PDB file of N, CA and C in Angstrom:
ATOM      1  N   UNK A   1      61.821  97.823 -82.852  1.00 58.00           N
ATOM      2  CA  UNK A   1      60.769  97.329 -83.734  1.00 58.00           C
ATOM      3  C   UNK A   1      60.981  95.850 -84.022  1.00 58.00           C
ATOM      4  N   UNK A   2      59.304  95.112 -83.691  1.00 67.00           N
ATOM      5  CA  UNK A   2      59.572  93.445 -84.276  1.00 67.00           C
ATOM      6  C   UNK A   2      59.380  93.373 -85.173  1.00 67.00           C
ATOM      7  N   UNK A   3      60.483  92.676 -86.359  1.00 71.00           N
ATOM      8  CA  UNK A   3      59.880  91.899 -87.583  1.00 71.00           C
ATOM      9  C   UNK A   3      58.965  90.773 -87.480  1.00 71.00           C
ATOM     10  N   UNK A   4      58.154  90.856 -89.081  1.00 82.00           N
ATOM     11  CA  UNK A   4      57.337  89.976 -88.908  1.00 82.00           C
ATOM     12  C   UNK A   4      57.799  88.476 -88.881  1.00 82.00           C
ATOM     13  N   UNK A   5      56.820  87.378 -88.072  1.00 87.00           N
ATOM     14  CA  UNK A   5      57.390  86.237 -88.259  1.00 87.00           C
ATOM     15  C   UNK A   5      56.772  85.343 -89.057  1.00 87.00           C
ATOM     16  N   UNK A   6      57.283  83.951 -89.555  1.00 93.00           N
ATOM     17  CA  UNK A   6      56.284  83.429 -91.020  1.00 93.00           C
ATOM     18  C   UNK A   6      55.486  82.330 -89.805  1.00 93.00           C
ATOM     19  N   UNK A   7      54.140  82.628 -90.257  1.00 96.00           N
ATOM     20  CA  UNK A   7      53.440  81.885 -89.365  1.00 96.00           C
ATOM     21  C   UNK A   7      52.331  80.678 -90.551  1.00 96.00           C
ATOM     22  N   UNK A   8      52.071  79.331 -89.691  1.00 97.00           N
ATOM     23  CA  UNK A   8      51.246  78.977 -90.732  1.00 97.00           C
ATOM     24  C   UNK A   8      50.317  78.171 -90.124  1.00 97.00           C
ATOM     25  N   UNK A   9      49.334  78.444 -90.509  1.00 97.00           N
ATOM     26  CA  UNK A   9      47.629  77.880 -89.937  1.00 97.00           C
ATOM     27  C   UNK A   9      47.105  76.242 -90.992  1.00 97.00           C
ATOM     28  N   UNK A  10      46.640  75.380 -90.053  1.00 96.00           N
ATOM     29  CA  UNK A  10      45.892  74.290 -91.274  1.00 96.00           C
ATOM     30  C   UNK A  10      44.851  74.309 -90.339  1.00 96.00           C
ATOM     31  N   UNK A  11      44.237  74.018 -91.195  1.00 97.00           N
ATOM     32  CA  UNK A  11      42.018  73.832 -90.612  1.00 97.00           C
ATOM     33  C   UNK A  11      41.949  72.821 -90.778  1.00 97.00           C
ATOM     34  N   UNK A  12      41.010  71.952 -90.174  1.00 94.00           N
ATOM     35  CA  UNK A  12      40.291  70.928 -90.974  1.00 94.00           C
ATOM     36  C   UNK A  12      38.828  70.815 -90.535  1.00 94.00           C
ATOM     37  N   UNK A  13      37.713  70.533 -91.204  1.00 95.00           N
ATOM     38  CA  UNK A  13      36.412  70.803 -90.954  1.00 95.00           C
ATOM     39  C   UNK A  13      36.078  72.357 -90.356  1.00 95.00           C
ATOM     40  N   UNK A  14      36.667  72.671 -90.978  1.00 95.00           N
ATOM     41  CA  UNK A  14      36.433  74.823 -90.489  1.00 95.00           C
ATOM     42  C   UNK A  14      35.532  75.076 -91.049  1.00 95.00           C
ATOM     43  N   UNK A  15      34.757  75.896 -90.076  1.00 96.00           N
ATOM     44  CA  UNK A  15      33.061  76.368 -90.789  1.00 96.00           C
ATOM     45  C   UNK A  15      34.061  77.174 -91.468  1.00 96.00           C
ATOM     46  N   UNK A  16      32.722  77.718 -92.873  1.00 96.00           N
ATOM     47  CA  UNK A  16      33.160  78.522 -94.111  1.00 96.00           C
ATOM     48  C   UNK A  16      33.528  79.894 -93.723  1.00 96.00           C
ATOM     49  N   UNK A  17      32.835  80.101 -92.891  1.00 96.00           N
ATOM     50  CA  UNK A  17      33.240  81.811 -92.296  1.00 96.00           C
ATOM     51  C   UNK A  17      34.540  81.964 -91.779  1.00 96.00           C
ATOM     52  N   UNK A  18      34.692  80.982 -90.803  1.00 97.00           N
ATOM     53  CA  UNK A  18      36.308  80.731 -90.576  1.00 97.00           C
ATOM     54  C   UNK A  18      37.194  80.517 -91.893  1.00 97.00           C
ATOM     55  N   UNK A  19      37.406  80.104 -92.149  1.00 96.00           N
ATOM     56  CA  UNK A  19      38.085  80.024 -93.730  1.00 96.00           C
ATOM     57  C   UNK A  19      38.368  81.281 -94.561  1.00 96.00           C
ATOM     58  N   UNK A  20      36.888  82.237 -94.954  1.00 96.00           N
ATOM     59  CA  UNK A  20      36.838  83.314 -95.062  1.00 96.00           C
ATOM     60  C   UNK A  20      37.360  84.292 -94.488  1.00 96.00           C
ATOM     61  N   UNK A  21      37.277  84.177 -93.048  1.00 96.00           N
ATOM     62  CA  UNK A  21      38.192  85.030 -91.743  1.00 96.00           C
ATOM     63  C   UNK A  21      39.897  85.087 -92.483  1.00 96.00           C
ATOM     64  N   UNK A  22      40.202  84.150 -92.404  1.00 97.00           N
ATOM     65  CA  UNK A  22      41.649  83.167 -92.543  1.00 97.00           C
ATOM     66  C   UNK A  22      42.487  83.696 -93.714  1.00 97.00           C
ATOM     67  N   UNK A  23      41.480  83.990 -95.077  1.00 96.00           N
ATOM     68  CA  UNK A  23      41.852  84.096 -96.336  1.00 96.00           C
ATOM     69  C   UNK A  23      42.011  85.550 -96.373  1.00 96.00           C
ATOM     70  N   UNK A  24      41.415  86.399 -95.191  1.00 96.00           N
ATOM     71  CA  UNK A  24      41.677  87.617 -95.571  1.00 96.00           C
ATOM     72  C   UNK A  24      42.814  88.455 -95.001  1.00 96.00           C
ATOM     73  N   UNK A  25      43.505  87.921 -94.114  1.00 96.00           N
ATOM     74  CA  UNK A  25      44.642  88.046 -93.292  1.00 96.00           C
ATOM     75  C   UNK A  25      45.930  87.236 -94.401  1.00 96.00           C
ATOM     76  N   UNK A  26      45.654  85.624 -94.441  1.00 97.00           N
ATOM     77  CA  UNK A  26      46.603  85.175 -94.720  1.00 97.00           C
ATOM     78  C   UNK A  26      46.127  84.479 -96.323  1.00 97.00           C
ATOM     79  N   UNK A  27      47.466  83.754 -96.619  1.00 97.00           N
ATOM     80  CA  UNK A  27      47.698  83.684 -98.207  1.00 97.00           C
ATOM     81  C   UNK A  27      47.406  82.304 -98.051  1.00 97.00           C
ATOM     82  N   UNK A  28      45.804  81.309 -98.418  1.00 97.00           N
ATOM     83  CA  UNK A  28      45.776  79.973 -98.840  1.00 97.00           C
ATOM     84  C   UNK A  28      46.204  79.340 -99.896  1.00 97.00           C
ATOM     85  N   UNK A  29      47.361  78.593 -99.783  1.00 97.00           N
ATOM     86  CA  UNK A  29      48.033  78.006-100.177  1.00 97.00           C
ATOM     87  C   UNK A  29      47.893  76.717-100.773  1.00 97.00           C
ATOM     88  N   UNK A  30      46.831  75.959-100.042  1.00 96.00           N
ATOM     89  CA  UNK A  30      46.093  74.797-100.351  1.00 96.00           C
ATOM     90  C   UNK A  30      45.058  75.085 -99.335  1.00 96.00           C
ATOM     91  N   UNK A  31      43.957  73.976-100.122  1.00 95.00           N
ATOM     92  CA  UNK A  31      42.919  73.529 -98.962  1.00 95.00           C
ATOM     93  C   UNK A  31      43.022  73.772 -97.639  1.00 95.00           C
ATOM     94  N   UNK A  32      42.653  74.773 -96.611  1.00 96.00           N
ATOM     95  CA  UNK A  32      42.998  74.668 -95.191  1.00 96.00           C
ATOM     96  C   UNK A  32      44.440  75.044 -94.873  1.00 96.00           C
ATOM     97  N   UNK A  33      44.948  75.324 -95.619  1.00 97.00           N
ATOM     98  CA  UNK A  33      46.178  75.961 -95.372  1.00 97.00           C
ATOM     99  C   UNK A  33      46.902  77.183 -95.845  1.00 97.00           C
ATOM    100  N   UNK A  34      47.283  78.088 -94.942  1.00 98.00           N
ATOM    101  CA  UNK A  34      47.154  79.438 -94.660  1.00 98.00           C
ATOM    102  C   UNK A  34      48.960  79.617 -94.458  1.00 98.00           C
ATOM    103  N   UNK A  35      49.142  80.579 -94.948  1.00 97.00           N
ATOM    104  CA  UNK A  35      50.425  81.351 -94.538  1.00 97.00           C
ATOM    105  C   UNK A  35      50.278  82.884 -94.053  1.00 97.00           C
ATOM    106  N   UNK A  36      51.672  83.200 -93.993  1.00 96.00           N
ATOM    107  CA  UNK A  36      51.781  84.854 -93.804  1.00 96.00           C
ATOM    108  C   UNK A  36      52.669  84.990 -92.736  1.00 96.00           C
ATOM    109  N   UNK A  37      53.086  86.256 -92.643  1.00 95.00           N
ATOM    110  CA  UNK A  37      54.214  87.111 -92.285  1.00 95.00           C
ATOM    111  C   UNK A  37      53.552  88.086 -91.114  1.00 95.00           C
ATOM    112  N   UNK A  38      53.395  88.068 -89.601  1.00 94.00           N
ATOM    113  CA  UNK A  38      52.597  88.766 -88.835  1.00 94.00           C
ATOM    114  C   UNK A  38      53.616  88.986 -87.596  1.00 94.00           C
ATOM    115  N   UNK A  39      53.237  90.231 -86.625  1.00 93.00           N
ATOM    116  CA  UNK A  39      53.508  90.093 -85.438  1.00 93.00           C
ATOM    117  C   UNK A  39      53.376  88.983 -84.630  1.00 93.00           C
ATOM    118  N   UNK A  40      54.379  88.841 -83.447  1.00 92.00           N
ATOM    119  CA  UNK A  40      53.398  88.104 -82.365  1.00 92.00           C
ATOM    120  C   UNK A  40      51.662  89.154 -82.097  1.00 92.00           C
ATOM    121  N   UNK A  41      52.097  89.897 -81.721  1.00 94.00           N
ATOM    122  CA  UNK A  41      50.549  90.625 -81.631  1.00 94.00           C
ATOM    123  C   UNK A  41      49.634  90.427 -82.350  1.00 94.00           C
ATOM    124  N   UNK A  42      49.867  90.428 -83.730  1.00 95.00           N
ATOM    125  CA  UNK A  42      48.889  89.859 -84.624  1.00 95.00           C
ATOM    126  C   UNK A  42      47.849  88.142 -84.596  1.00 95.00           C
ATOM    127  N   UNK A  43      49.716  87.555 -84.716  1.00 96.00           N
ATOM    128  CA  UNK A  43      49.270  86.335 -84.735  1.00 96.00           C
ATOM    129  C   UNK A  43      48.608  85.872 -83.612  1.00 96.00           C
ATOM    130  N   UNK A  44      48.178  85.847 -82.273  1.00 96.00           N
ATOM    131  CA  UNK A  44      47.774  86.276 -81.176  1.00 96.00           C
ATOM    132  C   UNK A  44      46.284  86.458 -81.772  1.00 96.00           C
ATOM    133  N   UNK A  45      45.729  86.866 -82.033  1.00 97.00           N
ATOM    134  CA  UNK A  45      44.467  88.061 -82.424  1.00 97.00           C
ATOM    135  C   UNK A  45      44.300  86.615 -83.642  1.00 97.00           C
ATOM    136  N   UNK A  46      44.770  86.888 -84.631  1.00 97.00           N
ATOM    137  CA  UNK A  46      44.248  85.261 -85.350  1.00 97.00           C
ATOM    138  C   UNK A  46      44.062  84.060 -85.059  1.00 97.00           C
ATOM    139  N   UNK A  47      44.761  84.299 -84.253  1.00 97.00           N
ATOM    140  CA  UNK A  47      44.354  82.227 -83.127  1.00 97.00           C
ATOM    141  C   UNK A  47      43.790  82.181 -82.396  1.00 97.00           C
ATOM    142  N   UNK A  48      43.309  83.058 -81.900  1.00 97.00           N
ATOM    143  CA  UNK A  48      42.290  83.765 -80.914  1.00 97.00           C
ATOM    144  C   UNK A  48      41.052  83.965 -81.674  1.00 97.00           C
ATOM    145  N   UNK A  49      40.865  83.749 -82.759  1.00 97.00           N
ATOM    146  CA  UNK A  49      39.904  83.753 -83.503  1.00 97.00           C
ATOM    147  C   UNK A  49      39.264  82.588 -83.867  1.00 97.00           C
ATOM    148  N   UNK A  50      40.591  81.813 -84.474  1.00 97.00           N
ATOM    149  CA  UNK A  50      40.339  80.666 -84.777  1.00 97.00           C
ATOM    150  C   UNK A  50      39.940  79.311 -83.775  1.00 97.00           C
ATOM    151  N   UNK A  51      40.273  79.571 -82.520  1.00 96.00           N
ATOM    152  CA  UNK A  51      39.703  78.983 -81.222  1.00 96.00           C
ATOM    153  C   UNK A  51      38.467  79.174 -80.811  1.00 96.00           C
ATOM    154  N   UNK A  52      37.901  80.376 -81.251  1.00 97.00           N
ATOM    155  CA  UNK A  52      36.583  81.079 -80.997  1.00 97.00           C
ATOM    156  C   UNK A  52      35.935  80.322 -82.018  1.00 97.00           C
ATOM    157  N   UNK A  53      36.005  80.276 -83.314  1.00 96.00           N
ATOM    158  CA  UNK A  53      34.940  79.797 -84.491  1.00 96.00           C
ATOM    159  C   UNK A  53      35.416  78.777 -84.606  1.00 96.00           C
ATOM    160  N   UNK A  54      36.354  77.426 -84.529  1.00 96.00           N
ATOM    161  CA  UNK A  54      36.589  76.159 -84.990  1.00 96.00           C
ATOM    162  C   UNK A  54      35.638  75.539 -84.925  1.00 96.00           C
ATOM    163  N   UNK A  55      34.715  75.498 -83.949  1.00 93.00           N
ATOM    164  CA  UNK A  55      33.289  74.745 -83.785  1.00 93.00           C
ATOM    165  C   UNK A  55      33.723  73.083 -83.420  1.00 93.00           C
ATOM    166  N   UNK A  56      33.286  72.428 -84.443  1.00 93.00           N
ATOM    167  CA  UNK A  56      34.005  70.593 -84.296  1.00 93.00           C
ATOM    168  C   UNK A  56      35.077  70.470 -85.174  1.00 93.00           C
ATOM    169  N   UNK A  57      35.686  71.373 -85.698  1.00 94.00           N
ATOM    170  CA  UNK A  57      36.992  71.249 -86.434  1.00 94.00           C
ATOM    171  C   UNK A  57      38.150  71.476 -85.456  1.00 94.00           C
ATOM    172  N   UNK A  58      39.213  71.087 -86.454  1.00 93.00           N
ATOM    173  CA  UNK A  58      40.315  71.594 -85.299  1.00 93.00           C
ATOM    174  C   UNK A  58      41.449  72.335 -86.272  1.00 93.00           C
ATOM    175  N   UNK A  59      42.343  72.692 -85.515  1.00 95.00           N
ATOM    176  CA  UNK A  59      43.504  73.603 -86.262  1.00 95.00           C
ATOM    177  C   UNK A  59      44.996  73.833 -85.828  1.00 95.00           C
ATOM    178  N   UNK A  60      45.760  73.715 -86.243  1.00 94.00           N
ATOM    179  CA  UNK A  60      47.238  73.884 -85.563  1.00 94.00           C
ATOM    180  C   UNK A  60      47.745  74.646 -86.316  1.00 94.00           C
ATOM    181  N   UNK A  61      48.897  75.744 -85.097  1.00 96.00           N
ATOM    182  CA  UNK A  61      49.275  76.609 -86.228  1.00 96.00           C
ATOM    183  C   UNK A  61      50.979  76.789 -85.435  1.00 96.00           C
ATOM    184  N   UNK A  62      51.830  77.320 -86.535  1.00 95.00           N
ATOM    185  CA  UNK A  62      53.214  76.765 -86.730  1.00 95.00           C
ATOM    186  C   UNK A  62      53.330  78.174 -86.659  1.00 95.00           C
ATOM    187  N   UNK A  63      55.257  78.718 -86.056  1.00 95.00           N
ATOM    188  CA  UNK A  63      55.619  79.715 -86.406  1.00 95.00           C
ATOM    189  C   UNK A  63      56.771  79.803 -85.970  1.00 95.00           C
ATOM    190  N   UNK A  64      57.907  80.724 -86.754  1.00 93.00           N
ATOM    191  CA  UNK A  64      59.283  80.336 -86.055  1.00 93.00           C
ATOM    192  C   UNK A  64      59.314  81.034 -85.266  1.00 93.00           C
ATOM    193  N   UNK A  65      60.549  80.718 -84.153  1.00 89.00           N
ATOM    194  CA  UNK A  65      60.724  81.567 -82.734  1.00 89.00           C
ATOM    195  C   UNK A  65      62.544  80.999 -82.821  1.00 89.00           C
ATOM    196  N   UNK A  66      62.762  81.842 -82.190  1.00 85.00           N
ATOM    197  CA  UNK A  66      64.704  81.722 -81.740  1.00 85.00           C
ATOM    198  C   UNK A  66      64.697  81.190 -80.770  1.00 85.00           C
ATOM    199  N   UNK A  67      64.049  79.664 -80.591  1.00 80.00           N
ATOM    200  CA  UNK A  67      64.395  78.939 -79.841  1.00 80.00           C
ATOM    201  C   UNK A  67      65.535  77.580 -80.190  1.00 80.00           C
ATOM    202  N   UNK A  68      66.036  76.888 -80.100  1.00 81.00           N
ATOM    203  CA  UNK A  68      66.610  75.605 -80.175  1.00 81.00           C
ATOM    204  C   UNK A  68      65.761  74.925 -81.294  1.00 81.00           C
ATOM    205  N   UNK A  69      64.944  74.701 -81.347  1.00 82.00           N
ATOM    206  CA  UNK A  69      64.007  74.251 -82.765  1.00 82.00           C
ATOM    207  C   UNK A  69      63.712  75.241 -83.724  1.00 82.00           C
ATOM    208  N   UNK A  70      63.678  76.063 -83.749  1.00 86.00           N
ATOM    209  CA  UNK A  70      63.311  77.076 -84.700  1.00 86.00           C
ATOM    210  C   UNK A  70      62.005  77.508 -84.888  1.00 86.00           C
ATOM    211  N   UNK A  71      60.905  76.700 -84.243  1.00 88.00           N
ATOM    212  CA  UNK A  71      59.731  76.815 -83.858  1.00 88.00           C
ATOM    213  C   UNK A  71      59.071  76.868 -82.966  1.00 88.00           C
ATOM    214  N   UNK A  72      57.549  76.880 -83.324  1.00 89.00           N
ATOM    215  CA  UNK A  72      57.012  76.271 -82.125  1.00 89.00           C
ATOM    216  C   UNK A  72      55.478  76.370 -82.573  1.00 89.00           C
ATOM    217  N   UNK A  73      54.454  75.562 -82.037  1.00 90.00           N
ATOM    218  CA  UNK A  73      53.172  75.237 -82.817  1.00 90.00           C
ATOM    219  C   UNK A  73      51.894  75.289 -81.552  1.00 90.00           C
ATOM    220  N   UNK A  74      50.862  75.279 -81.879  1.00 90.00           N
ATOM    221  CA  UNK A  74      49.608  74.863 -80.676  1.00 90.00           C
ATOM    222  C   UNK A  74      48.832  74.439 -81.107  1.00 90.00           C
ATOM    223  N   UNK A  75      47.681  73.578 -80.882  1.00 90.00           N
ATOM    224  CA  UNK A  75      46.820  72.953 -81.833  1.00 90.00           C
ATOM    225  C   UNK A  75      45.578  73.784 -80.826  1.00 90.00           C
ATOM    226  N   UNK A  76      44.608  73.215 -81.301  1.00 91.00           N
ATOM    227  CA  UNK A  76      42.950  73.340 -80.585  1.00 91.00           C
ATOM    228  C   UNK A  76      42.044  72.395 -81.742  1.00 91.00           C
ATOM    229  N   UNK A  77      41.027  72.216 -81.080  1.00 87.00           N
ATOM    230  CA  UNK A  77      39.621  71.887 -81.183  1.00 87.00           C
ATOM    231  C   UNK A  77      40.390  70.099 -81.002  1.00 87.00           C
ATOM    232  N   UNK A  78      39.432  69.052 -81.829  1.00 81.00           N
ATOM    233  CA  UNK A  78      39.394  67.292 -81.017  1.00 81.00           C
ATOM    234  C   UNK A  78      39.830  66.931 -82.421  1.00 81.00           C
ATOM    235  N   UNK A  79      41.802  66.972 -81.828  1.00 76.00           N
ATOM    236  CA  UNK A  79      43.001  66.536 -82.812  1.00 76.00           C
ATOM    237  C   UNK A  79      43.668  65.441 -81.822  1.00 76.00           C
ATOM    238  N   UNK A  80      44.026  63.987 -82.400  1.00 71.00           N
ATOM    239  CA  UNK A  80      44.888  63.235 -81.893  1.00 71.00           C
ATOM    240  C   UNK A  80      46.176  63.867 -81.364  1.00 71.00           C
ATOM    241  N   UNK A  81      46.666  64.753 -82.177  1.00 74.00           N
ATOM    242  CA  UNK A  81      47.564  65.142 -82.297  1.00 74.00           C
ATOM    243  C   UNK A  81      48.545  66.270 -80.962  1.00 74.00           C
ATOM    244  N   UNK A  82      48.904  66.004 -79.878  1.00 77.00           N
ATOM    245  CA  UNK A  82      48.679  67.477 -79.181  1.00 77.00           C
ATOM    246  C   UNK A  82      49.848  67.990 -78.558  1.00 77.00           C
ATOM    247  N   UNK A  83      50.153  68.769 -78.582  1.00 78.00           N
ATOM    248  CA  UNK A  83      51.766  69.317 -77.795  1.00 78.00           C
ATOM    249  C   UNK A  83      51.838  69.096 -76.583  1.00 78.00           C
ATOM    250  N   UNK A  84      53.104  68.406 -76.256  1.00 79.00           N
ATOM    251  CA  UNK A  84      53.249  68.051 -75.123  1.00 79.00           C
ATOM    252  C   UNK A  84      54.826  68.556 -74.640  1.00 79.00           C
ATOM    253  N   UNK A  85      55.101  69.499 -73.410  1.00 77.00           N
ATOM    254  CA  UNK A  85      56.741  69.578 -73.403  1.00 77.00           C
ATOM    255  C   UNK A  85      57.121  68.546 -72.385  1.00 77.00           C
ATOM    256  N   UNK A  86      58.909  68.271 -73.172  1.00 76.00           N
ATOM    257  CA  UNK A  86      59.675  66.751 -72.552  1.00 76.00           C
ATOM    258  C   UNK A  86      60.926  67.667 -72.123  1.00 76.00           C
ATOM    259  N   UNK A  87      61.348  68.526 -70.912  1.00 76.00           N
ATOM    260  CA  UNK A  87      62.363  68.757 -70.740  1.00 76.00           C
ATOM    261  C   UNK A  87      62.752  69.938 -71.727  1.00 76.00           C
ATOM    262  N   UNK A  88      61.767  70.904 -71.945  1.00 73.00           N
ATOM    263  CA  UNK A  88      61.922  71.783 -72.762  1.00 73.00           C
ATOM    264  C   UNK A  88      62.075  71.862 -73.979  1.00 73.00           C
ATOM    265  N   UNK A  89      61.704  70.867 -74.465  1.00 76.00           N
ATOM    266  CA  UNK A  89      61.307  70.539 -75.868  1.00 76.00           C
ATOM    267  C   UNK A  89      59.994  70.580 -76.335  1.00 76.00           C
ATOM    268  N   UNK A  90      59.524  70.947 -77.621  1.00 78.00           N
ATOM    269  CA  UNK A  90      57.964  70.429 -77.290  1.00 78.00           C
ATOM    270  C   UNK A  90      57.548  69.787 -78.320  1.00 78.00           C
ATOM    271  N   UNK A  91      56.706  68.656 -77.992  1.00 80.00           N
ATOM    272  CA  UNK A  91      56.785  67.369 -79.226  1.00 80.00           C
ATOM    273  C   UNK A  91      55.313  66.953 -79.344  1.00 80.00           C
ATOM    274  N   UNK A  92      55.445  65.921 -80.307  1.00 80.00           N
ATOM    275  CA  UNK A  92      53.740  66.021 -80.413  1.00 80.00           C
ATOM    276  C   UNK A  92      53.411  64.345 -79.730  1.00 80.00           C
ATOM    277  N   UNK A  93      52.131  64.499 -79.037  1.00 81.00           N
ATOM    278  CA  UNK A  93      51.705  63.175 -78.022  1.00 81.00           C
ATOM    279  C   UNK A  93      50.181  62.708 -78.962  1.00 81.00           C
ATOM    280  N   UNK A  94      50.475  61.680 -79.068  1.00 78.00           N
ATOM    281  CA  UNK A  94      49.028  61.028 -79.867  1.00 78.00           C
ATOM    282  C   UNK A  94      48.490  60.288 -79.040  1.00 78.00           C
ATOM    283  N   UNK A  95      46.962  60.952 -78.657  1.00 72.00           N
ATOM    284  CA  UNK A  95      46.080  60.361 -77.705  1.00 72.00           C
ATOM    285  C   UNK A  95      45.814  58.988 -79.009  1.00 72.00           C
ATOM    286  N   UNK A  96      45.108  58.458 -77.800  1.00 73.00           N
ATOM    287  CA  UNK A  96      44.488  56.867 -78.816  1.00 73.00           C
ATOM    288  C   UNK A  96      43.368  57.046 -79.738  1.00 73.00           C
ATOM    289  N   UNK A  97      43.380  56.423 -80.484  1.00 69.00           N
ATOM    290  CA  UNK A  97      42.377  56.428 -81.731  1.00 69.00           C
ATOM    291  C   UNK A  97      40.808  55.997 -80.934  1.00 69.00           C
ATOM    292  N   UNK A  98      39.666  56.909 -81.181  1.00 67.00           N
ATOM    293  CA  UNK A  98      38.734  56.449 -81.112  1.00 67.00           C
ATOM    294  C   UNK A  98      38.136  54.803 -81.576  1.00 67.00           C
ATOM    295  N   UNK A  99      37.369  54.278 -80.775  1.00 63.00           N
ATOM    296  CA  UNK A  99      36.726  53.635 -81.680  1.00 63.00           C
ATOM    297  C   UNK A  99      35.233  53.708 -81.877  1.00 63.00           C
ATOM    298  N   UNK A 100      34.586  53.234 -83.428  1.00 64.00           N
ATOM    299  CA  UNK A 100      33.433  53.919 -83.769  1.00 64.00           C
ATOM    300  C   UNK A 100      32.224  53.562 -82.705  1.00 64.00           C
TER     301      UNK A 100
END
């Protein structure tokens, strides 16, 4: 049997239904930000959700693993922000800033 692992979701510009989705699984903590205690199977099935409804928002979500970092994260929807692995590490790569 797997214990659960602490997983944690942030939104930003999340349609309201998404949010709603979010709040009923996990514990909002602040604005757009979500916790909780889930399977991989679970958590799987919630990010899988949240990829489906983000729309023009985007979202990254965190969770520990028994790896060498203690984590590990994935983003989606149009975030500067994006995982990139360096030699089995995985770190975050910042595309360039739009301009208006």
């Amino acid at each position: 049997m797997r214990l659960p692992v602490m997983l944690v979701i942030a939104v930003n510009n999340a349609p309201l239904r998404l949010r709603g989705r979010l709040a009923i699984w996990l514990l909002e903590i602040r604005a757009g930000v979500y916790i909780g205690n889930y399977s991989r199977r679970t958590r799987e099935m919630i990010w899988g959700t949240v990829k489906e409804e983000i729309e023009d928002g985007d979202a990254i979500i965190a969770w520990a693993t028994a790896s060498d970092s203690g984590y590990d994260f994935d983003t989606c929807g149009d975030n500067r922000r994006m995982p990139t692995n360096l030699d089995g590490m995985k770190l975050v790569k910042f595309h360039p800033q739009q301009s208006p």
